[in-house]
XYZ file of N, CA and C in Angstrom:
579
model
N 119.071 109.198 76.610
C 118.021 109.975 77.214
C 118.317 110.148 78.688
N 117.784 111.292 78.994
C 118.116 111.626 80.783
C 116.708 111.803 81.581
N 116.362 111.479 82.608
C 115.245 111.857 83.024
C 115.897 112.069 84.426
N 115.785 113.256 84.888
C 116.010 113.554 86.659
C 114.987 114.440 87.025
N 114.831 114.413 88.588
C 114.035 115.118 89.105
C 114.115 114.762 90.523
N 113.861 115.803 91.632
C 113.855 115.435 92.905
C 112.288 115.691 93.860
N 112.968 114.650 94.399
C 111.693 114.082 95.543
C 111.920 114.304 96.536
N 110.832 114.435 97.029
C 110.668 113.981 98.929
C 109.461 113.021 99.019
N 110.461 111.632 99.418
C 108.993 110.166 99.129
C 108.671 110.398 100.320
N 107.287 109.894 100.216
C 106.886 109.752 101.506
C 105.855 108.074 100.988
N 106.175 107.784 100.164
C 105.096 106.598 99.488
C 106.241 105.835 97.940
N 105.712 106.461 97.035
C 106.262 105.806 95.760
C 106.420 107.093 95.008
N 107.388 107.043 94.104
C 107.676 107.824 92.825
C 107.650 106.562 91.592
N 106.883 106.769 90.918
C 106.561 105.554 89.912
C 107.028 106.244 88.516
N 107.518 105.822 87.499
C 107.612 105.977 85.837
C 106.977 104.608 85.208
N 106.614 105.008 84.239
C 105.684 103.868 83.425
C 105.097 103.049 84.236
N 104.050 103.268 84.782
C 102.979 102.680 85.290
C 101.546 103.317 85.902
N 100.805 102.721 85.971
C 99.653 103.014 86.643
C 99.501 103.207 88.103
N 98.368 103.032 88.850
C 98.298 102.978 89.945
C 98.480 101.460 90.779
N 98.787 100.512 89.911
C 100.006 99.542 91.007
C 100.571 99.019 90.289
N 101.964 98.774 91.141
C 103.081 98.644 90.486
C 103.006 97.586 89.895
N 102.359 96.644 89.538
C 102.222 95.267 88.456
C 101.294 95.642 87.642
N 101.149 96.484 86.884
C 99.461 96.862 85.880
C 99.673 97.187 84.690
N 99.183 96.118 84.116
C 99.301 97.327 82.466
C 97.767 97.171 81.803
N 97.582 98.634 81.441
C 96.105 98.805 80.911
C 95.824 98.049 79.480
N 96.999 97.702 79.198
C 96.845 96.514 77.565
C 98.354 96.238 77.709
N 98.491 94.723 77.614
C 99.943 93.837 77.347
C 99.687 93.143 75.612
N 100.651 93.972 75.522
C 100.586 93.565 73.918
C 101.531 91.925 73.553
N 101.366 91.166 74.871
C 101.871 90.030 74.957
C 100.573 88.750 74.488
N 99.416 89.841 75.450
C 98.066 89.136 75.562
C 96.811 89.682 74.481
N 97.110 90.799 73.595
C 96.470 91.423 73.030
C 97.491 91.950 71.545
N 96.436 91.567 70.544
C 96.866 92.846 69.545
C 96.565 93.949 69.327
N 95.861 94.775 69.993
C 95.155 95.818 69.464
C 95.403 96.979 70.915
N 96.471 96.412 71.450
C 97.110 97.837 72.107
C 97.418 98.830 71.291
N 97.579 99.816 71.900
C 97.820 101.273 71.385
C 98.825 101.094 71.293
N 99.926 101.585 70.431
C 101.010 102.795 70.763
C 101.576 103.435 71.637
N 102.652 103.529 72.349
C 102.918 104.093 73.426
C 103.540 105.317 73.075
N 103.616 106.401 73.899
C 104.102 107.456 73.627
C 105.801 107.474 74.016
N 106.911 107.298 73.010
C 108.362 107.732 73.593
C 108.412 109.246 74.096
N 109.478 108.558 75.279
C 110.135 110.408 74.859
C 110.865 111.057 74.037
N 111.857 110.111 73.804
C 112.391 110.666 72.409
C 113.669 111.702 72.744
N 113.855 112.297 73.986
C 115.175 113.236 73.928
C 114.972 113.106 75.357
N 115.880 114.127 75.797
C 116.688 114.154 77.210
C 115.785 115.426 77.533
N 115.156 114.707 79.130
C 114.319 116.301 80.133
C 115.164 116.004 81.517
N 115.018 117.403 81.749
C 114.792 117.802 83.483
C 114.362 117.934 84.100
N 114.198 117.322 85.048
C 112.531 117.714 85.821
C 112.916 118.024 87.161
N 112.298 119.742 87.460
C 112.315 120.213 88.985
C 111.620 120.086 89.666
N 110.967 119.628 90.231
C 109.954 119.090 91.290
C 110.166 120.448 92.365
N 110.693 121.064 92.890
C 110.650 122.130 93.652
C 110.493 123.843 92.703
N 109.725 123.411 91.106
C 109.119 124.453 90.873
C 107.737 123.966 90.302
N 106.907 122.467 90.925
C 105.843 122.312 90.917
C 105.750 121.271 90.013
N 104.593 120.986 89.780
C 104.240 119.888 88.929
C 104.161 120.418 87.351
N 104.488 119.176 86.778
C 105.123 118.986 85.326
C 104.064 118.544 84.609
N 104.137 118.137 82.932
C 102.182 118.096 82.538
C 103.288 116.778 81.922
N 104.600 116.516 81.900
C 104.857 115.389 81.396
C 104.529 114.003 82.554
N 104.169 114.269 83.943
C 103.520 113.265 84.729
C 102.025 113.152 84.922
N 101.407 111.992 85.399
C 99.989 112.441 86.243
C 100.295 112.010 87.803
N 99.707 112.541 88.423
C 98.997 112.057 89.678
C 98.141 111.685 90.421
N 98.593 110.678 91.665
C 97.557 110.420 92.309
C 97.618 110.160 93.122
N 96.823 110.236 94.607
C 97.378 110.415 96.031
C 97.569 111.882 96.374
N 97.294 113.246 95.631
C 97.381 114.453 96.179
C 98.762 114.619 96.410
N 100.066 114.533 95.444
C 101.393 115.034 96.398
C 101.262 116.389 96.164
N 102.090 117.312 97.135
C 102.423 118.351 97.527
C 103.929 118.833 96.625
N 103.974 119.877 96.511
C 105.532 120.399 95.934
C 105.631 121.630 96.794
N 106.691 122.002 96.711
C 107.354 122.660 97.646
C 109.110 122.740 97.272
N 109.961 123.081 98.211
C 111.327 123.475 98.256
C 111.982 122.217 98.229
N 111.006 121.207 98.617
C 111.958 119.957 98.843
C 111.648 118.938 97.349
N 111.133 119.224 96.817
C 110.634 118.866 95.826
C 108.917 118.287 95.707
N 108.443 117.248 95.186
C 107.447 117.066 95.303
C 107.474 115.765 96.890
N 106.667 115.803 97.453
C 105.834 115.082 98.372
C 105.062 114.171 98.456
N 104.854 113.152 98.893
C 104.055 112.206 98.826
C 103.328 111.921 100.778
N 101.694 111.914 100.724
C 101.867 111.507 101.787
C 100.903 109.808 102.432
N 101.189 109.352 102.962
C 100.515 108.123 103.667
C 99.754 108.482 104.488
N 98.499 109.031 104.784
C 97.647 108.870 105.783
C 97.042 107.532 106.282
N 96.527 106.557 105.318
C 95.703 105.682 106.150
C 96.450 104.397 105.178
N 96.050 103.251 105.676
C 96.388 101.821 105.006
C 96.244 101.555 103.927
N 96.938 101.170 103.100
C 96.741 100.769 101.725
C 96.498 102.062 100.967
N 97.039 103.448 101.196
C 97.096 104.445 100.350
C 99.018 104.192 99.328
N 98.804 104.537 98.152
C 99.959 104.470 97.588
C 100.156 105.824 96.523
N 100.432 106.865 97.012
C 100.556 108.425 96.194
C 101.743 107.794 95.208
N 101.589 108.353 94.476
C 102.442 108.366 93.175
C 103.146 109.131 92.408
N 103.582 109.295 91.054
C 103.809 109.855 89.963
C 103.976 109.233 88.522
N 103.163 109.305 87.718
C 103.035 108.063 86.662
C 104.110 109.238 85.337
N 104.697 108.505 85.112
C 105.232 109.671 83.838
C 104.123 109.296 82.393
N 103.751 109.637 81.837
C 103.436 110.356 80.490
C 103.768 109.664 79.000
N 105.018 109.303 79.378
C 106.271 108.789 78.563
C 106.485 107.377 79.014
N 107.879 106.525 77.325
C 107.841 105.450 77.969
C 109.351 105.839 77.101
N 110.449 105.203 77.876
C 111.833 104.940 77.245
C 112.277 103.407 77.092
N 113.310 103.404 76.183
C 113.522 102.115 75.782
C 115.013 102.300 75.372
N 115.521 102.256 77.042
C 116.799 101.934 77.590
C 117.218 103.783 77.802
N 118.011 104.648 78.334
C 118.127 105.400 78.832
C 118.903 105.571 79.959
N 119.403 106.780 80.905
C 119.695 106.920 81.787
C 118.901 108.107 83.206
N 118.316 107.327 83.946
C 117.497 107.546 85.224
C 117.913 108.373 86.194
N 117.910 109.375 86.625
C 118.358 110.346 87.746
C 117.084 110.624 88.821
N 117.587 110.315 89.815
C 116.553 110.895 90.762
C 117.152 111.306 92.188
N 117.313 112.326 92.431
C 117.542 112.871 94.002
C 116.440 112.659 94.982
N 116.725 111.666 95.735
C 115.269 111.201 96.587
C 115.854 111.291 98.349
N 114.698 111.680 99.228
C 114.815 111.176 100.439
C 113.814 110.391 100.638
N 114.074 109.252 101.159
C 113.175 107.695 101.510
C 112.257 108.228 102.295
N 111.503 108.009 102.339
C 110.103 107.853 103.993
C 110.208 107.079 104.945
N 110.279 107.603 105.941
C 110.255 106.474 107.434
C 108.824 105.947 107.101
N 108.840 104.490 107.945
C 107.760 104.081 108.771
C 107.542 102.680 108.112
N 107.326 101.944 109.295
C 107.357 100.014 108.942
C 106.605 99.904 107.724
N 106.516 99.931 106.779
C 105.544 98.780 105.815
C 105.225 100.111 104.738
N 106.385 101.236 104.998
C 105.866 102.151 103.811
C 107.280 101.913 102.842
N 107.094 101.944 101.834
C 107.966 101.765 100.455
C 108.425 102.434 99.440
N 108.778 103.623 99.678
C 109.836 104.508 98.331
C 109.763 103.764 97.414
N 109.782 103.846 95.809
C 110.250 103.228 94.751
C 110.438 104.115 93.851
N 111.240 103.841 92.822
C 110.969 104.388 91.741
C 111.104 102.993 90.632
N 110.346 103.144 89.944
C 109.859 101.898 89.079
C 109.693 102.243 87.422
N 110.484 101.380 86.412
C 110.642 101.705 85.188
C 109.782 100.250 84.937
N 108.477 100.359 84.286
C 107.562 99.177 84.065
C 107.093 99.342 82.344
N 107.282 98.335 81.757
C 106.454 98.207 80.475
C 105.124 98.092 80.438
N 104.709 97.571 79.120
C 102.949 97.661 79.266
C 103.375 95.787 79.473
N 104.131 95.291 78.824
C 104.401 93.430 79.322
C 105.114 93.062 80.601
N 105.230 94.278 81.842
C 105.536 93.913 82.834
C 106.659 93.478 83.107
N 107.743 94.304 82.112
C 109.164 93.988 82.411
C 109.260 95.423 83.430
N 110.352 95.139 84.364
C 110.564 96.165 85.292
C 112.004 96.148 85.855
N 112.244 97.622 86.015
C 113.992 97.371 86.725
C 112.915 98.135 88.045
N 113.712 98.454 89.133
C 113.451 99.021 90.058
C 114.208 99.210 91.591
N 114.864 100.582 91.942
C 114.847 100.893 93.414
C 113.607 100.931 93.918
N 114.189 100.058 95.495
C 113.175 100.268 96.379
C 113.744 100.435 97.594
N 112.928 101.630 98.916
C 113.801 102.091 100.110
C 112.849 101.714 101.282
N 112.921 100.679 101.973
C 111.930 100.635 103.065
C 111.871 101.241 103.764
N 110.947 101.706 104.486
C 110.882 102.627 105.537
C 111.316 102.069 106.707
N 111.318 100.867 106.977
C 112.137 100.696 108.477
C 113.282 100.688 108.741
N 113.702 100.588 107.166
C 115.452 100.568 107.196
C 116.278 101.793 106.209
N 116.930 102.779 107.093
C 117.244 103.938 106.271
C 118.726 103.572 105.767
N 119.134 102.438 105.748
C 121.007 102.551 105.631
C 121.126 101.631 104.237
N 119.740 101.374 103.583
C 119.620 100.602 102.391
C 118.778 100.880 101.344
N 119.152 100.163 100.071
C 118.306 100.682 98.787
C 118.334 99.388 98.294
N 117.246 98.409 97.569
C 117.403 97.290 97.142
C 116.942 98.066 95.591
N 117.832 97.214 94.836
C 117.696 97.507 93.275
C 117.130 95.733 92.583
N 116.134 96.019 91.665
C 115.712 94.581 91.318
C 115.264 94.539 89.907
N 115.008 93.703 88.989
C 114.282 93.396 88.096
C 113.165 92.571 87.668
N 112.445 92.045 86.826
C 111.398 91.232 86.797
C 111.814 91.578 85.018
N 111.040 90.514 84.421
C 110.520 90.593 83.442
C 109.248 89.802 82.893
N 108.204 90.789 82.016
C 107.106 89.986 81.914
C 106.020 89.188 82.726
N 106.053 89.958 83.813
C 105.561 89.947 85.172
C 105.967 88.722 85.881
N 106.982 88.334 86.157
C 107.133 87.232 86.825
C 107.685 87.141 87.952
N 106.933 87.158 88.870
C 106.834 87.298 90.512
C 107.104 85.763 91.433
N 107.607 84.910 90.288
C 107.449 83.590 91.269
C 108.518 83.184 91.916
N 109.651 83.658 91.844
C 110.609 84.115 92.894
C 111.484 85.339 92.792
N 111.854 85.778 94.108
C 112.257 87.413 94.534
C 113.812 87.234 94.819
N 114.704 86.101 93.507
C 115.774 86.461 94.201
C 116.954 87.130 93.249
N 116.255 88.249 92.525
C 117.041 88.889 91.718
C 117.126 90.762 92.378
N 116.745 90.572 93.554
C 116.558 91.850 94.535
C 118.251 91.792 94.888
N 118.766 93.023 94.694
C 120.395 93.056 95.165
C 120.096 94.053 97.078
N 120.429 94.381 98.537
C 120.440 95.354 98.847
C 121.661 95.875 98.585
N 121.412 97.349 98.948
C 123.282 98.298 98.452
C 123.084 99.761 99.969
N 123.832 99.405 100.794
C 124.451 100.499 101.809
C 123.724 101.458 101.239
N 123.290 102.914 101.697
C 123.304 104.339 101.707
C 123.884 105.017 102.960
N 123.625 106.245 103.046
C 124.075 106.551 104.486
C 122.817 107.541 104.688
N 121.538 106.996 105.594
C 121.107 107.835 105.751
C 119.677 107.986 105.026
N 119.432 107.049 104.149
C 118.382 107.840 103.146
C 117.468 108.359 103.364
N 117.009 108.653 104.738
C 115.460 109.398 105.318
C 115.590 110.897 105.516
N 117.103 111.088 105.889
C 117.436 111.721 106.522
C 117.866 112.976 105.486
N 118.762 112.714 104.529
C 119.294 113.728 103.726
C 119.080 112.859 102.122
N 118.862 113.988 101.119
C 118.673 113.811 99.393
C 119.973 113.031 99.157
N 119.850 111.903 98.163
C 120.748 111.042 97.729
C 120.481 110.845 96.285
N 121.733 110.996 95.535
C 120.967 110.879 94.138
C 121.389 109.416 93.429
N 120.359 108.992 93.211
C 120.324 107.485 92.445
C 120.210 107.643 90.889
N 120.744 106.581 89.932
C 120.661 106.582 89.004
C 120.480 105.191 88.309
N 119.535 105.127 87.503
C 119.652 103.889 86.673
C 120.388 103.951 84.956
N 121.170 103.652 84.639
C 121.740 103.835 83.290
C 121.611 102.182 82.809
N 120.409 102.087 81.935
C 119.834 101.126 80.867
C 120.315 101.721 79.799
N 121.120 100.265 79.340
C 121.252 99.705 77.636
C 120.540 98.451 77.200
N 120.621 98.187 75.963
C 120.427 96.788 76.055
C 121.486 95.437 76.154
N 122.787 96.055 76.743
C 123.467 94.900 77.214
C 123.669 94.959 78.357
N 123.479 96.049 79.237
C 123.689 95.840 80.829
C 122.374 97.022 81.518
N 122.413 96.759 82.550
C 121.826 97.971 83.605
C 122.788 98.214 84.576
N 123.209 99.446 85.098
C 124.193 99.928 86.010
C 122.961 100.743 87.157
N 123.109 100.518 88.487
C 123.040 100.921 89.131
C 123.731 101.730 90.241
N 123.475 103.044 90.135
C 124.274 103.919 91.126
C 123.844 104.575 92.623
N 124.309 104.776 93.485
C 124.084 105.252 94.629
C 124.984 106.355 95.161
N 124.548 108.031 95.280
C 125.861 108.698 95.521
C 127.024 108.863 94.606
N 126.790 108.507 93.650
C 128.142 108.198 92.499
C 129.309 107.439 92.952
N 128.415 106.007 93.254
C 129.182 105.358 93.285
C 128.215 103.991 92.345
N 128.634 103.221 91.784
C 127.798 102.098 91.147
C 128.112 101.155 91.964
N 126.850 100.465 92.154
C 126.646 99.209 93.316
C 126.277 97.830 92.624
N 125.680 98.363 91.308
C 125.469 96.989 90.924
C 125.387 97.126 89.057
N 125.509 95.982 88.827
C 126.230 96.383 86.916
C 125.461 94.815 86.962
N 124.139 94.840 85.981
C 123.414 93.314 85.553
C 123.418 93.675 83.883
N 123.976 92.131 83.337
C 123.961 92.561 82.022
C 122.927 91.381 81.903
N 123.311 91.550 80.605
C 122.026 90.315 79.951
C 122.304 89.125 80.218
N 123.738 88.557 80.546
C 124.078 87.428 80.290
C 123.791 86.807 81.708
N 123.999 87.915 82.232
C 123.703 87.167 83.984
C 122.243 87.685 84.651
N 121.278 88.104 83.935
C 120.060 88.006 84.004
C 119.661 86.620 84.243
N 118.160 86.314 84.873
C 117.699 85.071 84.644
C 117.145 85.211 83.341
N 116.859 83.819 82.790
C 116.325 83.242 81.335
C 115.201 83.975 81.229
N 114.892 84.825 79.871
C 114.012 85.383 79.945
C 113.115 86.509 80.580
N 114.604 87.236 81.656
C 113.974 88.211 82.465
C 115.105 89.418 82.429
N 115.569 89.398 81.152
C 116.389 90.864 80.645
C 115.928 91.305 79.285
């Protein structure tokens, strides 16, 4: 499966999730009587610089335009988004993004289950010459040291296209077409691939 599309972050670009990035509206870890999730099932394209798509929702008001879609930060603790629709189970991730300046604002793009497994780029805004790529599984936040950073040149400044290519024996991470980081299962932590 392929999913691409281009951005202009100014906040978060999110896939499978809600409105924060740790949430699931039913964990079928903790519940039986979750729903069904919807696959996608085949390979899309997504242009963000010919408007919004009915395979996402939104929230935070982004903008589309030439640069693709927009995200903006006005006040504290705002987090604009894009939730996709869809859920894949393993695939390959395309996204042409430019990061957002500014201390304490956070680009992502985030692949989350409804049990809180997650791969994820993330681009800080104070620092444009980096992209940290990370995982979690099953929400487990009790230590942060499976965060890799990886060089860019630039990411505020000019579109860079990132890619995640999930199997179920490795995840490859790319930057520019170049791959920065290759995690398979075996060198996952216990229980968090």
């Amino acid at each position: 499966m392929l999913f691409s599309g281009r951005v202009a972050a100014a906040a978060t670009a999110v896939l499978a999730t809600t409105s924060a990035q740790t949430y699931s509206s039913c964990n079928p870890l903790q519940s039986t009587s979750c729903p069904a999730d919807t696959a996608l099932g085949m390979a899309i394209h997504v242009d963000f610089t010919q408007g919004a798509v009915n395979s996402f929702a939104s929230s935070g008001n982004p903008t589309y335009g030439s640069d693709g879609v927009t995200f903006t930060v006005a006040a504290s603790g705002q987090a604009p988004q894009l939730m996709s629709l869809f859920y894949i189970m393993f695939g390959r991730v395309e996204i042409t993004l430019k990061a957002a300046t500014g201390a304490g604002i956070v680009s992502s793009l985030v692949l989350q289950s409804d049990t809180l497994d997650e791969i994820d780029l993330e681009w800080l805004g104070a620092d444009p010459t980096e992209v940290q790529s990370n995982y979690f599984g099953k929400g487990d936040v009790t230590t942060y040291n499976r965060g890799q950073f990886h060089k860019t040149d630039n990411n505020q400044e000019k579109f860079i296209k990132y890619v995640i290519d999930w199997t179920s024996e490795r995840i490859v991470f790319t930057v520019d077409g170049t791959v920065v980081r290759t995690l398979t299962e075996a060198e996952a932590d216990t229980n968090q691939y």
